[in-house]
mmCIF file of C-alpha atoms and ligand atoms in Angstrom:
data_model
loop_
_atom_site.group_PDB
_atom_site.id
_atom_site.type_symbol
_atom_site.label_atom_id
_atom_site.label_comp_id
_atom_site.label_asym_id
_atom_site.label_seq_id
_atom_site.Cartn_x
_atom_site.Cartn_y
_atom_site.Cartn_z
ATOM 1 C CA MET A 1 23.684 8.513 -13.151
ATOM 2 C CA THR A 2 26.002 8.626 -10.220
ATOM 3 C CA THR A 3 25.689 8.492 -6.454
ATOM 4 C CA SER A 4 25.666 12.247 -6.338
ATOM 5 C CA ASP A 5 22.220 12.164 -8.049
ATOM 6 C CA PHE A 6 20.741 10.880 -4.787
ATOM 7 C CA SER A 7 22.644 13.595 -2.897
ATOM 8 C CA ALA A 8 21.220 16.193 -5.273
ATOM 9 C CA PHE A 9 17.733 15.582 -3.759
ATOM 10 C CA GLY A 10 18.948 17.139 -0.524
ATOM 11 C CA LEU A 11 17.802 14.148 1.567
ATOM 12 C CA SER A 12 18.508 14.237 5.268
ATOM 13 C CA ALA A 13 21.317 12.219 6.939
ATOM 14 C CA PRO A 14 19.219 9.251 8.113
ATOM 15 C CA LEU A 15 17.796 8.759 4.563
ATOM 16 C CA THR A 16 21.359 8.875 3.003
ATOM 17 C CA ALA A 17 22.194 6.212 5.626
ATOM 18 C CA GLY A 18 19.112 4.323 4.641
ATOM 19 C CA LEU A 19 20.034 4.413 1.015
ATOM 20 C CA ALA A 20 23.469 3.008 1.796
ATOM 21 C CA ARG A 21 21.862 0.246 3.774
ATOM 22 C CA ALA A 22 19.513 -0.610 1.062
ATOM 23 C CA GLY A 23 22.415 -0.584 -1.414
ATOM 24 C CA PHE A 24 20.824 1.893 -3.767
ATOM 25 C CA GLU A 25 23.550 3.855 -5.464
ATOM 26 C CA ALA A 26 21.761 5.732 -8.139
ATOM 27 C CA PRO A 27 18.110 6.626 -8.590
ATOM 28 C CA THR A 28 15.921 4.535 -10.932
ATOM 29 C CA PRO A 29 14.249 6.537 -13.707
ATOM 30 C CA ILE A 30 10.920 6.812 -11.709
ATOM 31 C CA GLN A 31 12.854 7.927 -8.598
ATOM 32 C CA ALA A 32 14.699 10.576 -10.614
ATOM 33 C CA GLN A 33 11.460 11.922 -12.008
ATOM 34 C CA ALA A 34 9.104 11.501 -8.945
ATOM 35 C CA ILE A 35 11.167 12.526 -5.984
ATOM 36 C CA PRO A 36 11.798 16.291 -6.808
ATOM 37 C CA PRO A 37 8.149 17.218 -7.459
ATOM 38 C CA GLN A 38 7.009 15.468 -4.247
ATOM 39 C CA MET A 39 9.796 17.151 -2.223
ATOM 40 C CA ALA A 40 8.380 20.424 -3.616
ATOM 41 C CA GLY A 41 4.947 19.523 -2.284
ATOM 42 C CA ARG A 42 3.351 18.566 -5.593
ATOM 43 C CA ASP A 43 0.817 15.750 -6.091
ATOM 44 C CA LEU A 44 2.003 12.959 -8.192
ATOM 45 C CA LEU A 45 0.532 10.551 -10.762
ATOM 46 C CA GLY A 46 2.936 7.729 -11.348
ATOM 47 C CA ILE A 47 2.520 5.149 -14.092
ATOM 48 C CA ALA A 48 4.847 2.429 -12.847
ATOM 49 C CA GLN A 49 4.694 -1.174 -11.970
ATOM 50 C CA THR A 50 6.519 -3.213 -9.288
ATOM 51 C CA GLY A 51 10.148 -3.447 -10.059
ATOM 52 C CA THR A 52 10.652 0.124 -11.136
ATOM 53 C CA GLY A 53 11.642 1.328 -7.603
ATOM 54 C CA LYS A 54 8.374 3.093 -6.971
ATOM 55 C CA THR A 55 8.430 2.367 -3.258
ATOM 56 C CA ALA A 56 11.464 4.538 -2.735
ATOM 57 C CA ALA A 57 10.042 7.024 -5.236
ATOM 58 C CA PHE A 58 7.260 7.777 -2.870
ATOM 59 C CA GLY A 59 8.933 6.668 0.263
ATOM 60 C CA LEU A 60 11.962 9.042 0.300
ATOM 61 C CA PRO A 61 9.925 12.230 -0.097
ATOM 62 C CA MET A 62 7.483 10.945 2.580
ATOM 63 C CA LEU A 63 10.248 10.078 5.078
ATOM 64 C CA GLN A 64 11.970 13.442 4.388
ATOM 65 C CA ALA A 65 8.722 15.291 5.145
ATOM 66 C CA LEU A 66 8.090 13.311 8.281
ATOM 67 C CA LEU A 67 11.556 13.740 9.596
ATOM 68 C CA ALA A 68 11.122 17.552 9.263
ATOM 69 C CA MET A 69 7.865 17.543 11.404
ATOM 70 C CA LYS A 70 7.900 18.755 14.860
ATOM 71 C CA GLY A 71 6.443 17.061 17.973
ATOM 72 C CA ARG A 72 4.805 13.623 17.846
ATOM 73 C CA PRO A 73 1.844 12.252 16.014
ATOM 74 C CA ALA A 74 -1.464 12.700 17.909
ATOM 75 C CA PRO A 75 -2.947 9.550 19.468
ATOM 76 C CA HIS A 76 -5.040 7.441 17.281
ATOM 77 C CA SER A 77 -3.717 9.220 14.249
ATOM 78 C CA ALA A 78 -1.222 8.843 11.453
ATOM 79 C CA ARG A 79 0.844 11.525 9.779
ATOM 80 C CA ALA A 80 1.147 9.517 6.547
ATOM 81 C CA LEU A 81 -1.033 6.854 5.093
ATOM 82 C CA VAL A 82 0.038 4.360 2.385
ATOM 83 C CA LEU A 83 -2.828 2.248 0.948
ATOM 84 C CA ALA A 84 -1.966 -0.995 -0.741
ATOM 85 C CA PRO A 85 -4.323 -3.526 -2.355
ATOM 86 C CA THR A 86 -2.838 -6.696 -0.847
ATOM 87 C CA ARG A 87 -1.113 -7.718 2.414
ATOM 88 C CA GLU A 88 1.921 -8.931 0.650
ATOM 89 C CA LEU A 89 2.528 -5.484 -1.026
ATOM 90 C CA ALA A 90 1.839 -3.713 2.300
ATOM 91 C CA VAL A 91 4.415 -5.895 4.120
ATOM 92 C CA GLN A 92 6.966 -5.221 1.368
ATOM 93 C CA ILE A 93 6.407 -1.478 1.592
ATOM 94 C CA ALA A 94 6.820 -1.455 5.306
ATOM 95 C CA GLU A 95 10.131 -3.347 5.059
ATOM 96 C CA THR A 96 11.488 -0.919 2.417
ATOM 97 C CA LEU A 97 10.397 2.179 4.340
ATOM 98 C CA GLY A 98 11.921 0.614 7.493
ATOM 99 C CA VAL A 99 15.281 0.199 5.725
ATOM 100 C CA LEU A 100 15.239 3.592 4.031
ATOM 101 C CA SER A 101 14.433 5.434 7.224
ATOM 102 C CA GLY A 102 18.032 4.622 8.175
ATOM 103 C CA GLY A 103 17.495 4.207 11.927
ATOM 104 C CA ALA A 104 15.461 7.455 12.364
ATOM 105 C CA ARG A 105 12.877 6.938 15.062
ATOM 106 C CA LEU A 106 9.668 6.847 12.992
ATOM 107 C CA ALA A 107 6.673 4.787 14.036
ATOM 108 C CA ILE A 108 5.547 2.573 11.199
ATOM 109 C CA GLN A 109 2.433 0.520 11.606
ATOM 110 C CA LEU A 110 0.821 -2.123 9.457
ATOM 111 C CA VAL A 111 -2.987 -2.461 9.442
ATOM 112 C CA LEU A 112 -3.972 -5.544 7.454
ATOM 113 C CA GLY A 113 -6.856 -7.979 7.239
ATOM 114 C CA GLY A 114 -6.300 -11.549 8.308
ATOM 115 C CA MET A 115 -4.088 -10.563 11.235
ATOM 116 C CA PRO A 116 -5.088 -9.997 14.913
ATOM 117 C CA ARG A 117 -6.760 -6.585 15.369
ATOM 118 C CA GLY A 118 -5.606 -6.125 18.971
ATOM 119 C CA ALA A 119 -1.968 -5.606 18.174
ATOM 120 C CA GLN A 120 -2.785 -3.179 15.328
ATOM 121 C CA ILE A 121 -5.249 -1.088 17.533
ATOM 122 C CA ARG A 122 -2.546 -0.907 20.306
ATOM 123 C CA GLY A 123 0.065 0.081 17.591
ATOM 124 C CA ILE A 124 -2.011 3.097 16.475
ATOM 125 C CA ALA A 125 -3.216 4.142 19.952
ATOM 126 C CA ARG A 126 -0.175 6.269 20.603
ATOM 127 C CA GLY A 127 -0.173 7.770 17.123
ATOM 128 C CA VAL A 128 2.067 6.680 14.269
ATOM 129 C CA ASP A 129 4.148 8.489 11.638
ATOM 130 C CA ILE A 130 3.290 6.050 8.823
ATOM 131 C CA LEU A 131 0.408 3.684 8.563
ATOM 132 C CA ILE A 132 0.530 1.128 5.804
ATOM 133 C CA ALA A 133 -2.877 -0.496 5.347
ATOM 134 C CA THR A 134 -5.221 -2.499 3.136
ATOM 135 C CA PRO A 135 -8.486 -0.728 2.686
ATOM 136 C CA GLY A 136 -10.811 -3.262 4.378
ATOM 137 C CA ARG A 137 -9.202 -3.436 7.752
ATOM 138 C CA LEU A 138 -8.486 0.284 7.751
ATOM 139 C CA THR A 139 -12.168 1.047 7.216
ATOM 140 C CA ASP A 140 -13.022 -1.397 9.931
ATOM 141 C CA LEU A 141 -10.694 0.394 12.542
ATOM 142 C CA ILE A 142 -11.840 3.827 11.598
ATOM 143 C CA GLU A 143 -15.488 2.918 11.889
ATOM 144 C CA ALA A 144 -14.763 1.259 15.274
ATOM 145 C CA GLY A 145 -13.247 4.610 16.392
ATOM 146 C CA HIS A 146 -9.731 3.392 16.816
ATOM 147 C CA LEU A 147 -8.305 5.717 14.185
ATOM 148 C CA ARG A 148 -8.843 9.191 12.746
ATOM 149 C CA LEU A 149 -7.259 10.541 9.676
ATOM 150 C CA ASP A 150 -7.934 14.267 9.842
ATOM 151 C CA GLU A 151 -4.243 14.921 10.650
ATOM 152 C CA THR A 152 -2.919 12.747 7.792
ATOM 153 C CA CYS A 153 -1.263 15.105 5.358
ATOM 154 C CA ILE A 154 0.627 12.674 3.190
ATOM 155 C CA PHE A 155 -1.270 10.049 1.359
ATOM 156 C CA VAL A 156 -0.041 7.403 -1.086
ATOM 157 C CA LEU A 157 -2.247 5.111 -3.066
ATOM 158 C CA ASP A 158 -0.234 2.211 -4.513
ATOM 159 C CA GLU A 159 -1.368 -0.060 -7.310
ATOM 160 C CA ALA A 160 -4.596 1.801 -7.962
ATOM 161 C CA ASP A 161 -5.506 -0.486 -10.783
ATOM 162 C CA ARG A 162 -5.362 -3.550 -8.634
ATOM 163 C CA MET A 163 -7.509 -1.586 -6.082
ATOM 164 C CA LEU A 164 -10.027 -1.294 -8.867
ATOM 165 C CA ASP A 165 -9.773 -5.036 -9.769
ATOM 166 C CA LEU A 166 -10.349 -5.996 -6.193
ATOM 167 C CA GLY A 167 -13.449 -3.720 -5.786
ATOM 168 C CA PHE A 168 -11.678 -1.201 -3.389
ATOM 169 C CA ILE A 169 -12.447 1.881 -5.270
ATOM 170 C CA ARG A 170 -15.342 3.115 -3.049
ATOM 171 C CA PRO A 171 -13.715 2.288 0.291
ATOM 172 C CA VAL A 172 -10.547 4.119 -1.016
ATOM 173 C CA GLN A 173 -12.723 7.220 -1.937
ATOM 174 C CA ALA A 174 -14.365 7.049 1.472
ATOM 175 C CA ILE A 175 -10.969 6.895 3.264
ATOM 176 C CA ALA A 176 -9.591 9.744 1.244
ATOM 177 C CA ARG A 177 -12.543 11.995 2.280
ATOM 178 C CA ARG A 178 -11.365 11.632 5.866
ATOM 179 C CA LEU A 179 -7.863 12.873 5.234
ATOM 180 C CA HIS A 180 -6.620 16.443 5.921
ATOM 181 C CA PRO A 181 -7.940 18.739 3.239
ATOM 182 C CA ARG A 182 -4.461 20.117 2.476
ATOM 183 C CA ARG A 183 -2.762 16.786 2.084
ATOM 184 C CA ARG A 184 -0.231 15.784 -0.530
ATOM 185 C CA THR A 185 -1.098 12.685 -2.561
ATOM 186 C CA ALA A 186 0.815 10.342 -4.781
ATOM 187 C CA LEU A 187 -1.087 7.784 -6.808
ATOM 188 C CA PHE A 188 0.704 4.887 -8.556
ATOM 189 C CA SER A 189 -0.743 2.519 -11.136
ATOM 190 C CA ALA A 190 0.684 0.132 -13.696
ATOM 191 C CA THR A 191 -2.128 0.827 -16.140
ATOM 192 C CA MET A 192 -4.596 3.684 -16.484
ATOM 193 C CA PRO A 193 -8.044 2.399 -17.345
ATOM 194 C CA ASP A 194 -10.761 5.039 -17.309
ATOM 195 C CA ALA A 195 -11.906 4.220 -13.780
ATOM 196 C CA VAL A 196 -8.409 4.803 -12.353
ATOM 197 C CA ALA A 197 -8.023 8.040 -14.337
ATOM 198 C CA GLY A 198 -11.387 9.118 -12.781
ATOM 199 C CA LEU A 199 -10.189 8.110 -9.356
ATOM 200 C CA ALA A 200 -6.919 10.054 -9.811
ATOM 201 C CA ALA A 201 -8.763 13.150 -11.022
ATOM 202 C CA GLY A 202 -10.815 13.069 -7.791
ATOM 203 C CA LEU A 203 -7.796 12.539 -5.521
ATOM 204 C CA LEU A 204 -5.005 14.619 -7.022
ATOM 205 C CA ARG A 205 -4.673 18.373 -7.349
ATOM 206 C CA ASP A 206 -2.684 19.457 -10.438
ATOM 207 C CA PRO A 207 -0.513 16.373 -10.310
ATOM 208 C CA VAL A 208 2.914 15.993 -12.048
ATOM 209 C CA ARG A 209 2.593 12.862 -14.207
ATOM 210 C CA VAL A 210 5.658 10.530 -14.411
ATOM 211 C CA GLU A 211 5.996 7.284 -16.213
ATOM 212 C CA ALA A 212 8.680 4.520 -16.043
ATOM 213 C CA SER A 213 9.610 1.211 -17.112
ATOM 214 C CA ARG A 214 11.705 -1.271 -15.188
ATOM 215 C CA PRO A 215 15.065 -0.285 -13.768
ATOM 216 C CA GLY A 216 18.441 -1.339 -15.139
ATOM 217 C CA GLN A 217 17.438 -0.832 -18.747
ATOM 218 C CA VAL A 218 15.975 -4.282 -18.603
ATOM 219 C CA VAL A 219 13.189 -4.304 -21.106
ATOM 220 C CA GLN A 220 10.683 -7.041 -20.372
ATOM 221 C CA LYS A 221 10.589 -9.231 -23.387
ATOM 222 C CA ILE A 222 7.313 -11.093 -23.773
ATOM 223 C CA THR A 223 6.266 -12.815 -26.950
ATOM 224 C CA GLN A 224 2.436 -12.707 -27.081
ATOM 225 C CA SER A 225 0.178 -14.863 -29.094
ATOM 226 C CA VAL A 226 -3.592 -15.478 -29.316
ATOM 227 C CA GLU A 227 -4.928 -18.792 -30.329
ATOM 228 C CA LEU A 228 -8.399 -18.961 -31.669
ATOM 229 C CA MET A 229 -10.184 -22.258 -30.988
ATOM 230 C CA PRO A 230 -13.516 -23.589 -29.891
ATOM 231 C CA ALA A 231 -13.757 -23.890 -26.065
ATOM 232 C CA ALA A 232 -13.861 -27.662 -26.303
ATOM 233 C CA HIS A 233 -10.303 -27.710 -27.711
ATOM 234 C CA LYS A 234 -8.703 -25.653 -24.911
ATOM 235 C CA ARG A 235 -8.043 -28.737 -22.729
ATOM 236 C CA ALA A 236 -6.015 -30.580 -25.250
ATOM 237 C CA ARG A 237 -4.088 -27.527 -26.400
ATOM 238 C CA LEU A 238 -3.068 -26.676 -22.877
ATOM 239 C CA ALA A 239 -1.861 -30.128 -22.237
ATOM 240 C CA GLN A 240 0.247 -29.902 -25.358
ATOM 241 C CA ILE A 241 1.673 -26.499 -24.422
ATOM 242 C CA VAL A 242 2.660 -27.446 -20.900
ATOM 243 C CA THR A 243 4.361 -30.600 -21.895
ATOM 244 C CA ASP A 244 6.692 -28.771 -24.324
ATOM 245 C CA PRO A 245 10.192 -28.980 -22.810
ATOM 246 C CA GLU A 246 10.541 -25.274 -23.374
ATOM 247 C CA VAL A 247 8.214 -24.653 -20.515
ATOM 248 C CA THR A 248 9.959 -24.404 -17.186
ATOM 249 C CA LEU A 249 7.095 -23.002 -15.116
ATOM 250 C CA ALA A 250 3.655 -22.227 -16.557
ATOM 251 C CA LEU A 251 1.171 -19.980 -14.875
ATOM 252 C CA VAL A 252 -2.380 -20.590 -16.176
ATOM 253 C CA PHE A 253 -5.125 -18.110 -15.675
ATOM 254 C CA ALA A 254 -8.755 -19.162 -15.365
ATOM 255 C CA ARG A 255 -11.677 -16.686 -14.940
ATOM 256 C CA THR A 256 -13.419 -18.485 -12.155
ATOM 257 C CA LYS A 257 -12.529 -20.703 -9.105
ATOM 258 C CA ARG A 258 -14.497 -23.664 -10.564
ATOM 259 C CA GLY A 259 -12.904 -23.139 -13.868
ATOM 260 C CA ALA A 260 -9.404 -23.283 -12.277
ATOM 261 C CA ASP A 261 -10.294 -26.477 -10.492
ATOM 262 C CA ARG A 262 -11.601 -28.113 -13.682
ATOM 263 C CA VAL A 263 -8.446 -27.148 -15.534
ATOM 264 C CA VAL A 264 -6.357 -28.899 -12.877
ATOM 265 C CA GLN A 265 -8.563 -31.910 -12.898
ATOM 266 C CA ASN A 266 -8.253 -32.180 -16.638
ATOM 267 C CA LEU A 267 -4.580 -31.814 -16.584
ATOM 268 C CA SER A 268 -4.242 -34.513 -14.038
ATOM 269 C CA ARG A 269 -6.455 -36.770 -16.183
ATOM 270 C CA ASP A 270 -4.005 -36.053 -18.953
ATOM 271 C CA GLY A 271 -1.133 -37.105 -16.685
ATOM 272 C CA ILE A 272 0.155 -33.689 -15.795
ATOM 273 C CA ASP A 273 0.707 -32.517 -12.323
ATOM 274 C CA ALA A 274 -0.680 -29.172 -11.571
ATOM 275 C CA ALA A 275 -2.169 -27.268 -8.586
ATOM 276 C CA ALA A 276 -4.795 -24.542 -8.288
ATOM 277 C CA ILE A 277 -4.827 -21.479 -6.136
ATOM 278 C CA HIS A 278 -7.938 -19.475 -5.560
ATOM 279 C CA GLY A 279 -9.970 -17.930 -2.843
ATOM 280 C CA ASN A 280 -11.684 -21.174 -1.851
ATOM 281 C CA LYS A 281 -8.464 -22.813 -0.981
ATOM 282 C CA ALA A 282 -7.191 -22.674 2.553
ATOM 283 C CA GLN A 283 -4.222 -20.315 3.106
ATOM 284 C CA ASN A 284 -1.830 -23.207 3.849
ATOM 285 C CA ALA A 285 -2.965 -25.188 0.712
ATOM 286 C CA ARG A 286 -2.283 -22.057 -1.283
ATOM 287 C CA GLN A 287 1.158 -21.578 0.273
ATOM 288 C CA ARG A 288 2.024 -25.197 -0.294
ATOM 289 C CA ALA A 289 1.140 -24.927 -3.935
ATOM 290 C CA LEU A 290 3.113 -21.815 -4.314
ATOM 291 C CA LYS A 291 6.095 -23.431 -2.734
ATOM 292 C CA ASP A 292 5.895 -26.449 -4.933
ATOM 293 C CA PHE A 293 5.650 -24.197 -7.927
ATOM 294 C CA SER A 294 8.443 -21.931 -7.162
ATOM 295 C CA ALA A 295 10.622 -24.869 -6.313
ATOM 296 C CA GLY A 296 9.747 -26.522 -9.652
ATOM 297 C CA ARG A 297 8.163 -29.496 -8.041
ATOM 298 C CA ILE A 298 5.078 -28.767 -10.046
ATOM 299 C CA ARG A 299 5.471 -26.940 -13.367
ATOM 300 C CA VAL A 300 1.956 -25.828 -13.845
ATOM 301 C CA LEU A 301 0.020 -23.596 -11.426
ATOM 302 C CA VAL A 302 -3.604 -22.671 -12.329
ATOM 303 C CA ALA A 303 -4.819 -19.400 -10.667
ATOM 304 C CA THR A 304 -7.681 -16.961 -10.560
ATOM 305 C CA ASP A 305 -6.616 -13.315 -10.995
ATOM 306 C CA ILE A 306 -7.131 -12.447 -7.341
ATOM 307 C CA ALA A 307 -5.205 -15.402 -6.072
ATOM 308 C CA ALA A 308 -2.364 -14.683 -8.553
ATOM 309 C CA ARG A 309 -1.843 -11.314 -6.904
ATOM 310 C CA GLY A 310 0.264 -12.849 -4.065
ATOM 311 C CA ILE A 311 2.513 -14.784 -6.411
ATOM 312 C CA ASP A 312 6.090 -13.562 -6.679
ATOM 313 C CA VAL A 313 7.727 -16.299 -8.659
ATOM 314 C CA ARG A 314 10.636 -15.082 -10.882
ATOM 315 C CA ASP A 315 11.123 -17.709 -13.525
ATOM 316 C CA ILE A 316 7.708 -18.177 -15.047
ATOM 317 C CA SER A 317 8.544 -19.078 -18.662
ATOM 318 C CA HIS A 318 4.876 -19.247 -19.869
ATOM 319 C CA VAL A 319 1.688 -17.526 -19.018
ATOM 320 C CA VAL A 320 -1.380 -19.143 -20.474
ATOM 321 C CA GLN A 321 -4.729 -17.402 -20.411
ATOM 322 C CA TYR A 322 -7.170 -20.269 -20.542
ATOM 323 C CA ASP A 323 -9.990 -17.795 -20.533
ATOM 324 C CA LEU A 324 -9.781 -14.177 -21.511
ATOM 325 C CA PRO A 325 -10.463 -11.866 -18.497
ATOM 326 C CA ASP A 326 -13.552 -9.883 -17.716
ATOM 327 C CA GLU A 327 -11.547 -6.592 -17.481
ATOM 328 C CA PRO A 328 -9.246 -5.987 -20.554
ATOM 329 C CA GLU A 329 -6.547 -4.431 -18.247
ATOM 330 C CA THR A 330 -6.238 -7.759 -16.416
ATOM 331 C CA TYR A 331 -4.635 -9.125 -19.618
ATOM 332 C CA VAL A 332 -1.687 -6.806 -19.099
ATOM 333 C CA HIS A 333 -1.219 -7.866 -15.461
ATOM 334 C CA ARG A 334 -1.326 -11.436 -16.489
ATOM 335 C CA ILE A 335 1.263 -11.304 -19.133
ATOM 336 C CA GLY A 336 3.488 -9.218 -16.840
ATOM 337 C CA ARG A 337 3.987 -12.441 -14.721
ATOM 338 C CA THR A 338 6.473 -13.744 -17.289
ATOM 339 C CA GLY A 339 9.575 -12.230 -18.893
ATOM 340 C CA ARG A 340 10.987 -11.054 -15.522
ATOM 341 C CA ASN A 341 14.636 -10.256 -14.932
ATOM 342 C CA GLY A 342 15.323 -9.768 -18.539
ATOM 343 C CA ALA A 343 14.477 -13.358 -19.424
ATOM 344 C CA GLU A 344 12.210 -13.967 -22.370
ATOM 345 C CA GLY A 345 8.654 -14.914 -21.533
ATOM 346 C CA ARG A 346 5.822 -16.387 -23.624
ATOM 347 C CA ALA A 347 2.217 -15.313 -23.168
ATOM 348 C CA ILE A 348 -0.427 -17.343 -24.854
ATOM 349 C CA ALA A 349 -4.072 -16.508 -24.679
ATOM 350 C CA PHE A 350 -6.873 -18.900 -25.745
ATOM 351 C CA CYS A 351 -9.824 -17.225 -27.377
ATOM 352 C CA ALA A 352 -13.059 -19.130 -28.122
ATOM 353 C CA PRO A 353 -15.567 -17.545 -30.577
ATOM 354 C CA GLU A 354 -17.741 -16.420 -27.768
ATOM 355 C CA GLU A 355 -14.724 -14.486 -26.261
ATOM 356 C CA MET A 356 -14.170 -12.324 -29.350
ATOM 357 C CA ASP A 357 -15.579 -9.253 -27.663
ATOM 358 C CA ARG A 358 -13.140 -9.622 -24.859
ATOM 359 C CA LEU A 359 -10.222 -9.920 -27.292
ATOM 360 C CA ARG A 360 -11.326 -6.665 -28.916
ATOM 361 C CA GLY A 361 -11.381 -5.116 -25.506
ATOM 362 C CA VAL A 362 -7.798 -6.239 -24.897
ATOM 363 C CA GLU A 363 -6.762 -4.886 -28.178
ATOM 364 C CA ARG A 364 -8.200 -1.504 -27.366
ATOM 365 C CA VAL A 365 -6.428 -1.282 -24.052
ATOM 366 C CA THR A 366 -3.029 -2.600 -25.309
ATOM 367 C CA ARG A 367 -3.378 -0.621 -28.446
ATOM 368 C CA GLN A 368 -2.090 -3.553 -30.490
ATOM 369 C CA ARG A 369 -3.631 -6.058 -32.822
ATOM 370 C CA LEU A 370 -3.506 -9.462 -31.259
ATOM 371 C CA ALA A 371 -5.932 -11.488 -33.342
ATOM 372 C CA PRO A 372 -5.031 -13.059 -36.623
ATOM 373 C CA ALA A 373 -6.253 -10.919 -39.558
ATOM 374 C CA ASP A 374 -9.272 -13.154 -40.373
ATOM 375 C CA ALA A 375 -10.352 -13.408 -36.848
ATOM 376 C CA PRO A 376 -13.378 -11.237 -36.556
ATOM 377 C CA ARG A 377 -15.766 -13.872 -38.009
ATOM 378 C CA PRO A 378 -16.603 -16.355 -35.291
ATOM 379 C CA ALA A 379 -17.378 -18.989 -37.957
ATOM 380 C CA THR A 380 -13.782 -18.748 -39.254
ATOM 381 C CA ALA A 381 -12.448 -18.953 -35.707
ATOM 382 C CA ALA A 382 -14.531 -22.100 -35.066
ATOM 383 C CA ARG A 383 -13.435 -23.725 -38.247
ATOM 384 C CA HIS A 384 -9.724 -23.550 -37.767
ATOM 385 C CA GLY A 385 -9.955 -25.260 -34.414
ATOM 386 C CA ALA A 386 -11.794 -28.074 -36.094
ATOM 387 C CA GLY A 387 -8.604 -29.843 -37.341
ATOM 388 C CA GLY A 388 -7.630 -30.511 -33.772
ATOM 389 C CA PRO A 389 -6.146 -28.262 -31.089
ATOM 390 C CA GLY A 390 -2.595 -28.979 -32.188
ATOM 391 C CA ARG A 391 -3.330 -27.392 -35.454
ATOM 392 C CA SER A 392 -5.232 -24.353 -34.144
ATOM 393 C CA ARG A 393 -4.160 -21.249 -35.833
ATOM 394 C CA ARG A 394 -1.555 -19.197 -34.131
ATOM 395 C CA ARG A 395 -0.825 -15.621 -35.058
ATOM 396 C CA PRO A 396 2.778 -14.934 -35.843
ATOM 397 C CA ALA A 397 4.773 -14.200 -32.805
ATOM 398 C CA ARG A 398 4.765 -10.587 -31.788
ATOM 399 C CA ARG A 399 7.412 -9.161 -29.429
ATOM 400 C CA ALA A 400 6.258 -6.594 -26.952
ATOM 401 C CA ALA A 401 8.286 -4.549 -24.658
ATOM 402 C CA ALA A 402 5.958 -4.088 -21.687
HETATM 403 P P1 AMP B 1 9.806 -1.548 -6.148
HETATM 404 O O1 AMP B 1 9.352 -1.203 -7.528
HETATM 405 O O2 AMP B 1 9.774 -0.416 -5.207
HETATM 406 O O3 AMP B 1 9.074 -2.702 -5.626
HETATM 407 O O4 AMP B 1 11.393 -1.956 -6.174
HETATM 408 C C1 AMP B 1 11.830 -2.994 -6.959
HETATM 409 C C2 AMP B 1 13.284 -3.507 -6.549
HETATM 410 O O5 AMP B 1 14.231 -2.526 -6.955
HETATM 411 C C3 AMP B 1 13.401 -3.676 -5.039
HETATM 412 O O6 AMP B 1 14.082 -4.927 -4.893
HETATM 413 C C4 AMP B 1 14.270 -2.576 -4.659
HETATM 414 O O7 AMP B 1 15.096 -2.930 -3.486
HETATM 415 C C5 AMP B 1 15.110 -2.249 -5.784
HETATM 416 N N1 AMP B 1 15.441 -0.837 -5.989
HETATM 417 C C6 AMP B 1 14.650 0.233 -5.869
HETATM 418 N N2 AMP B 1 15.318 1.401 -6.080
HETATM 419 C C7 AMP B 1 16.576 1.029 -6.404
HETATM 420 C C8 AMP B 1 17.776 1.784 -6.716
HETATM 421 N N3 AMP B 1 17.796 3.095 -6.778
HETATM 422 N N4 AMP B 1 18.913 1.107 -6.889
HETATM 423 C C9 AMP B 1 18.873 -0.238 -6.867
HETATM 424 N N5 AMP B 1 17.898 -1.007 -6.543
HETATM 425 C C10 AMP B 1 16.658 -0.393 -6.336
#
């Protein structure tokens, strides 16, 4: 593709300037597919993860539509709404849209939990073009009468599957009911579990469906394996994995906060420096742990799924799932933390006999067989851990392009 492909979209001058400022020369596959239908007013269902260029894929048509609108947004209202599951993502979206707007005078306001309400309330009082929000604080401001959405005609729901993981589906539906009835909607999700498909069916009208992998033809290379072992052997096996010199940075997932703390304690008893991040840790303790991890001062970070959302560390060589997740889709998010930037990643999941059902769920969602062929009988699974964790059976490496 060439530069002229962006010009083929007929974007207005400020957006062309914005693209130049962002340094985007040619559209990514998701942009090439998703921009034209949205410019034509269609709803969009995008299967895409972060890294594909999805922000500009919904941002450019949105900015184009806003620039064509006359007058000013009404007080206490927003012309466009972007909902994101986390603060970090919302901030990133605001930055990207700010750059892409290329100096056009559009009012962009963030509404996020954990930040002072006053400034956000003042920000929306005069009316804004784009509101970028997390669902909790947005609901709070609507219910307090600071914001109405009946004039909001452009709606984007980003990372719908994470919204689901974080329990935001009902708040999202309640917010959507307040929007203008003839709005245009784009919904993005990395995975499409039934609950997200159901949400999409309720929010989108005759959507165009587009799907994309990462830009630059970089296929994510992740070698996945599942190791069957009794729960009691997980500790020693983890210690063995993370001391392998192949491991540069290892992100370890535990299902619960207490579980994460226990894994860190055990590692430290085994002489391995590690830190945990989860919802019970103070924000500054989490940030310190993240900084130490991304700087390589500690090589092992143990996280719960929700805490792991905010992590943007590029060079994670290994992802270890100490426990299999409650929701099978979470498995996909977890392994996606390694193998970034074209580097190879290793994803290892531990599975105790009592987790066999979870493993089957993961296999259903990923449509691949992960367990060794003789795995279904828990007795077998228990036996081959018995020779010591170092000898626990590993299925042959499988390469997945995710
Ligand atoms: P996103 O998936 O929107 O988070 O974007 C992922 C990364 O790709 C960001 O760093 C963007 O700046 C970058 N990006 C998005 N679109 C393009 C493009 N057309 N050309 C080059 N880089 C891009």
